[in-house]
Amino acid sequence: MSDSNIVLSALHNDHKIGNFGNYHDIESKDLLKIKELKNLSIFQIAKFKSSNVKTETIKIDNLDFPQSYPNVSFNNETRILWTGPDICLVVSSDKNIKSKIVNSVNEEDFATTDISHSRAGIEICGKHAIDILKKGSPLNLNGSEFKKNNCANSSYNGISFTVDFVDDVNPTFRLFCLRSFGGSFYHSITDAALEYGYAGE
Amino acid sequence: MLEIKCPHCGKRSQNEFAYGGDATIKRPKLGEEVSTKDWDDFVYFRDNPRGKHQEFWHHVSGCRQWFKALRDTATHEIFNTAKLEEDL
């Protein structure tokens, strides 16, 4: 059966469910969790160089346009990541986020691009999540430098990616990279996680 | 590991950056008669100084912004970085 509406996620052929690596002596609640982020709307919003609009005045879904590294504006459904001066990445599970963005930013001043299907997303969760990132990324992830609700662009084993620090109680990071690098990125992350054992969810 | 201070993101690893060439080169003005030698100088010829050098760098794996850096080509010490519109 073919259906043009069926959309395969970026890691459809890579992400495996189950326990892997050195998980045998670890209780399931303590096991590192790795899952694919699917069905998220991702929009890049960039102010045109010629525009005189102040991004401080922009509100998207009542959230501020992040003004500087490494800020994230967020609510329960939407996170707005600073990715550059006057550039942000809106990541949302809200199905109406597109209309909210269109209502908030003027197309004469901002380029808004739907990149939902051009990114692969991975969420890693557990006390060793930060160790996995440290294995492949030169980013300074120590607590004094990179905190909850911070984000950064960096590289992981040479692959450019965006990291969003979602929670520090049960350390949770959302990672995004270009879709075409998704498979390599996923395997880099899971290879690094084998040492600690992980559950693919 | 060499660290470079991006004017937008702060200190980051050299791995995230790409070198962008001499920042002192000026493009011949548009609409003016330009001699072949001036074009050659602009396109091909670069000084190769030992010591302080103004350079363009690109934070290619970070904020993807170009900026200027004052670097010692012998010791790799980076003295200062600045946004494109700022002076070093």
Short mmCIF file of C-alpha atoms in Angstrom, two decimals:
data_model
loop_
_atom_site.label_atom_id
_atom_site.label_comp_id
_atom_site.label_asym_id
_atom_site.label_seq_id
_atom_site.Cartn_x
_atom_site.Cartn_y
_atom_site.Cartn_z
CA MET A 1 0.00 0.00 0.00
CA SER A 2 1.38 3.38 -0.84
CA ASP A 3 0.23 6.54 0.82
CA SER A 4 1.86 9.85 0.08
CA ASN A 5 0.86 11.09 3.53
CA ILE A 6 3.07 8.58 5.31
CA VAL A 7 6.17 10.40 6.56
CA LEU A 8 9.12 8.36 7.70
CA SER A 9 11.02 9.86 10.59
CA ALA A 10 14.69 10.70 10.11
CA LEU A 11 15.90 7.76 12.22
CA HIS A 12 13.25 5.29 11.09
CA ASN A 13 15.88 2.82 9.85
CA ASP A 14 18.40 3.43 12.64
CA HIS A 15 16.65 3.71 15.97
CA LYS A 16 16.19 0.36 17.70
CA ILE A 17 14.02 -0.36 20.71
CA GLY A 18 15.50 -2.44 23.54
CA ASN A 19 18.41 -2.55 25.95
CA PHE A 20 21.96 -2.37 24.65
CA GLY A 21 25.54 -2.29 25.90
CA ASN A 22 26.49 -2.66 29.53
CA TYR A 23 22.95 -2.60 30.94
CA HIS A 24 22.86 -5.94 32.78
CA ASP A 25 23.66 -4.79 36.32
CA ILE A 26 21.71 -1.55 36.13
CA GLU A 27 18.15 -1.10 37.34
CA SER A 28 15.84 -0.01 34.57
CA LYS A 29 14.99 3.27 36.31
CA ASP A 30 18.69 4.19 36.37
CA LEU A 31 19.33 3.14 32.79
CA LEU A 32 20.17 5.81 30.26
CA LYS A 33 17.25 6.38 27.85
CA ILE A 34 17.70 7.25 24.21
CA LYS A 35 14.73 8.03 22.03
CA GLU A 36 14.05 9.60 18.69
CA LEU A 37 12.26 12.94 18.73
CA LYS A 38 9.42 12.66 16.26
CA ASN A 39 6.43 14.74 15.25
CA LEU A 40 7.95 18.01 16.38
CA SER A 41 7.52 21.22 14.44
CA ILE A 42 10.85 22.95 13.90
CA PHE A 43 11.03 26.43 12.45
CA GLN A 44 14.06 28.60 11.86
CA ILE A 45 13.39 32.32 12.18
CA ALA A 46 16.04 34.75 10.96
CA LYS A 47 15.79 38.53 10.83
CA PHE A 48 16.76 40.10 7.53
CA LYS A 49 19.88 42.29 7.68
CA SER A 50 17.89 45.13 6.14
CA SER A 51 15.18 45.03 8.82
CA ASN A 52 15.04 47.64 11.57
CA VAL A 53 12.70 45.64 13.80
CA LYS A 54 13.99 45.03 17.32
CA THR A 55 13.79 41.33 18.15
CA GLU A 56 13.34 42.29 21.83
CA THR A 57 9.80 43.29 20.93
CA ILE A 58 8.91 39.94 19.32
CA LYS A 59 6.82 37.43 21.23
CA ILE A 60 6.07 33.99 19.82
CA ASP A 61 3.40 32.06 21.72
CA ASN A 62 4.04 34.57 24.54
CA LEU A 63 7.72 33.62 24.59
CA ASP A 64 10.59 36.05 24.10
CA PHE A 65 12.82 35.93 21.05
CA PRO A 66 16.12 34.81 22.67
CA GLN A 67 18.61 37.68 22.59
CA SER A 68 21.93 36.04 23.29
CA TYR A 69 23.82 32.79 23.74
CA PRO A 70 22.88 30.41 25.41
CA ASN A 71 19.30 31.34 26.17
CA VAL A 72 16.17 29.29 25.59
CA SER A 73 12.63 30.65 25.95
CA PHE A 74 10.18 27.92 26.77
CA ASN A 75 6.78 26.77 27.90
CA ASN A 76 5.32 23.27 28.18
CA GLU A 77 5.04 22.74 24.42
CA THR A 78 7.49 25.10 22.79
CA ARG A 79 11.16 25.87 23.17
CA ILE A 80 12.84 28.73 21.32
CA LEU A 81 16.59 28.27 21.00
CA TRP A 82 19.13 31.01 20.31
CA THR A 83 21.22 29.81 17.36
CA GLY A 84 22.81 33.08 16.30
CA PRO A 85 22.35 36.86 16.46
CA ASP A 86 18.71 37.53 15.47
CA ILE A 87 18.29 33.86 14.55
CA CYS A 88 16.35 31.32 16.55
CA LEU A 89 15.04 27.79 16.28
CA VAL A 90 11.48 27.13 17.39
CA VAL A 91 10.93 23.51 18.46
CA SER A 92 7.37 22.70 19.38
CA SER A 93 4.88 19.92 19.86
CA ASP A 94 2.09 22.47 19.36
CA LYS A 95 0.32 21.72 16.07
CA ASN A 96 -0.69 25.37 15.76
CA ILE A 97 2.80 26.80 16.21
CA LYS A 98 3.06 27.74 12.54
CA SER A 99 0.09 30.09 12.72
CA LYS A 100 1.40 31.54 15.98
CA ILE A 101 4.73 32.28 14.31
CA VAL A 102 3.06 33.78 11.25
CA ASN A 103 1.04 36.04 13.54
CA SER A 104 4.12 37.09 15.50
CA VAL A 105 6.77 37.77 12.89
CA ASN A 106 6.33 39.86 9.79
CA GLU A 107 7.49 38.17 6.59
CA GLU A 108 8.99 41.45 5.38
CA ASP A 109 11.37 41.46 8.35
CA PHE A 110 11.96 37.77 9.03
CA ALA A 111 12.66 34.64 7.00
CA THR A 112 10.70 31.80 8.54
CA THR A 113 11.56 28.31 7.32
CA ASP A 114 9.89 25.05 8.24
CA ILE A 115 12.76 22.63 8.79
CA SER A 116 10.73 19.99 10.64
CA HIS A 117 11.68 17.30 8.13
CA SER A 118 15.29 18.32 7.62
CA ARG A 119 16.45 17.61 11.15
CA ALA A 120 17.04 14.39 13.04
CA GLY A 121 16.24 14.66 16.74
CA ILE A 122 17.47 12.51 19.62
CA GLU A 123 16.67 12.84 23.30
CA ILE A 124 19.07 11.35 25.82
CA CYS A 125 18.06 11.13 29.43
CA GLY A 126 19.91 9.84 32.47
CA LYS A 127 22.78 10.62 34.79
CA HIS A 128 25.38 9.67 32.17
CA ALA A 129 23.80 11.77 29.41
CA ILE A 130 26.37 14.53 29.91
CA ASP A 131 29.23 12.02 29.77
CA ILE A 132 28.03 10.86 26.38
CA LEU A 133 28.08 14.41 25.09
CA LYS A 134 31.53 15.02 26.54
CA LYS A 135 32.88 12.00 24.66
CA GLY A 136 32.28 13.59 21.27
CA SER A 137 31.80 17.32 21.66
CA PRO A 138 34.37 20.01 22.55
CA LEU A 139 31.62 22.12 24.16
CA ASN A 140 32.24 23.07 27.79
CA LEU A 141 29.33 21.24 29.46
CA ASN A 142 30.45 21.76 33.04
CA GLY A 143 27.69 22.97 35.33
CA SER A 144 29.03 26.49 35.74
CA GLU A 145 29.09 27.05 31.98
CA PHE A 146 26.14 25.13 30.60
CA LYS A 147 22.97 24.98 32.66
CA LYS A 148 19.37 23.88 32.44
CA ASN A 149 17.51 25.72 29.68
CA ASN A 150 20.69 26.59 27.84
CA CYS A 151 21.36 25.63 24.25
CA ALA A 152 24.35 25.62 21.93
CA ASN A 153 25.47 24.72 18.46
CA SER A 154 28.61 22.62 18.41
CA SER A 155 29.99 19.50 16.80
CA TYR A 156 29.89 15.85 17.85
CA ASN A 157 32.57 13.69 16.27
CA GLY A 158 32.73 16.29 13.52
CA ILE A 159 28.96 16.47 12.95
CA SER A 160 27.40 19.88 13.57
CA PHE A 161 24.53 19.64 16.02
CA THR A 162 22.33 21.69 18.33
CA VAL A 163 22.03 20.71 21.98
CA ASP A 164 19.21 21.84 24.25
CA PHE A 165 19.59 21.20 28.00
CA VAL A 166 15.99 20.45 29.00
CA ASP A 167 16.26 19.14 32.56
CA ASP A 168 19.01 18.87 35.16
CA VAL A 169 17.21 16.79 37.84
CA ASN A 170 17.02 13.78 35.56
CA PRO A 171 19.58 15.14 33.07
CA THR A 172 17.88 15.39 29.70
CA PHE A 173 19.31 16.75 26.47
CA ARG A 174 17.67 17.18 23.11
CA LEU A 175 20.03 16.91 20.18
CA PHE A 176 19.34 17.98 16.61
CA CYS A 177 21.46 17.56 13.50
CA LEU A 178 20.90 17.70 9.77
CA ARG A 179 18.67 14.82 8.69
CA SER A 180 21.23 13.43 6.26
CA PHE A 181 23.75 13.13 9.11
CA GLY A 182 21.12 11.59 11.40
CA GLY A 183 22.22 7.98 11.00
CA SER A 184 25.90 8.73 11.63
CA PHE A 185 25.02 11.00 14.53
CA TYR A 186 22.69 8.43 16.08
CA HIS A 187 25.36 5.73 15.87
CA SER A 188 27.97 8.08 17.34
CA ILE A 189 25.70 8.73 20.30
CA THR A 190 24.71 5.10 20.82
CA ASP A 191 28.32 3.90 20.47
CA ALA A 192 29.29 6.35 23.21
CA ALA A 193 26.38 5.09 25.33
CA LEU A 194 27.30 1.39 25.15
CA GLU A 195 29.79 1.81 27.99
CA TYR A 196 26.99 2.82 30.37
CA GLY A 197 24.26 0.69 28.85
CA TYR A 198 21.15 2.29 27.41
CA ALA A 199 17.52 1.66 26.66
CA GLY A 200 16.30 2.61 23.21
CA GLU A 201 12.70 3.78 23.59
CA MET B 1 43.34 22.35 22.06
CA LEU B 2 43.27 25.96 20.88
CA GLU B 3 40.34 28.04 22.09
CA ILE B 4 38.94 30.93 20.10
CA LYS B 5 36.62 33.51 21.60
CA CYS B 6 33.62 33.96 19.34
CA PRO B 7 32.21 37.49 19.85
CA HIS B 8 28.73 35.94 20.02
CA CYS B 9 29.21 32.60 21.83
CA GLY B 10 32.31 33.05 23.96
CA LYS B 11 35.28 30.69 24.17
CA ARG B 12 34.93 27.61 22.01
CA SER B 13 37.19 24.90 20.66
CA GLN B 14 39.12 25.56 17.48
CA ASN B 15 37.31 22.51 15.98
CA GLU B 16 34.17 24.61 15.58
CA PHE B 17 35.85 27.30 13.46
CA ALA B 18 37.06 27.73 9.91
CA TYR B 19 39.78 30.12 8.79
CA GLY B 20 38.58 32.78 6.37
CA GLY B 21 41.71 34.57 5.20
CA ASP B 22 43.33 37.98 5.54
CA ALA B 23 40.94 40.58 6.98
CA THR B 24 42.91 43.57 5.72
CA ILE B 25 42.27 43.00 2.01
CA LYS B 26 40.01 45.65 0.48
CA ARG B 27 37.95 44.90 -2.60
CA PRO B 28 38.42 47.45 -5.44
CA LYS B 29 35.49 49.85 -5.44
CA LEU B 30 32.56 49.07 -7.69
CA GLY B 31 32.14 51.17 -10.80
CA GLU B 32 35.78 52.26 -10.93
CA GLU B 33 38.36 51.40 -13.55
CA VAL B 34 40.48 48.61 -12.06
CA SER B 35 43.82 47.60 -13.52
CA THR B 36 44.71 43.96 -14.05
CA LYS B 37 47.42 44.29 -11.44
CA ASP B 38 44.95 45.58 -8.84
CA TRP B 39 42.61 42.65 -9.57
CA ASP B 40 45.52 40.22 -9.36
CA ASP B 41 46.57 41.71 -6.04
CA PHE B 42 43.03 41.52 -4.70
CA VAL B 43 42.28 38.00 -5.87
CA TYR B 44 45.59 36.16 -5.58
CA PHE B 45 48.35 37.91 -3.70
CA ARG B 46 48.59 37.75 0.07
CA ASP B 47 51.26 38.71 2.55
CA ASN B 48 52.58 35.90 4.67
CA PRO B 49 53.62 37.75 7.82
CA ARG B 50 55.32 36.29 10.86
CA GLY B 51 53.63 37.86 13.87
CA LYS B 52 50.34 39.65 14.34
CA HIS B 53 47.83 39.11 11.55
CA GLN B 54 44.22 40.28 11.17
CA GLU B 55 42.11 37.39 9.98
CA PHE B 56 38.54 36.44 9.21
CA TRP B 57 37.20 33.38 11.01
CA HIS B 58 33.86 31.62 10.66
CA HIS B 59 32.13 29.95 13.61
CA VAL B 60 30.92 27.28 11.25
CA SER B 61 29.73 24.72 13.83
CA GLY B 62 28.34 27.35 16.19
CA CYS B 63 26.47 30.57 15.49
CA ARG B 64 27.64 30.52 11.84
CA GLN B 65 28.80 34.13 12.03
CA TRP B 66 31.95 35.62 10.53
CA PHE B 67 34.20 37.67 12.78
CA LYS B 68 37.69 39.15 12.90
CA ALA B 69 40.62 37.91 14.96
CA LEU B 70 44.07 39.29 15.65
CA ARG B 71 46.37 36.27 15.79
CA ASP B 72 50.10 35.72 16.00
CA THR B 73 50.99 33.45 13.09
CA ALA B 74 54.12 32.19 14.88
CA THR B 75 52.71 31.40 18.34
CA HIS B 76 48.98 31.04 17.43
CA GLU B 77 48.16 33.37 20.32
CA ILE B 78 44.88 35.14 19.69
CA PHE B 79 44.98 38.67 21.12
CA ASN B 80 41.49 39.84 20.34
CA THR B 81 38.35 39.02 18.37
CA ALA B 82 35.61 41.36 17.19
CA LYS B 83 32.37 41.40 15.24
CA LEU B 84 32.71 42.36 11.59
CA GLU B 85 31.40 45.88 12.18
CA GLU B 86 33.74 46.43 15.14
CA ASP B 87 37.40 47.39 15.21
CA LEU B 88 39.92 44.90 16.52
#
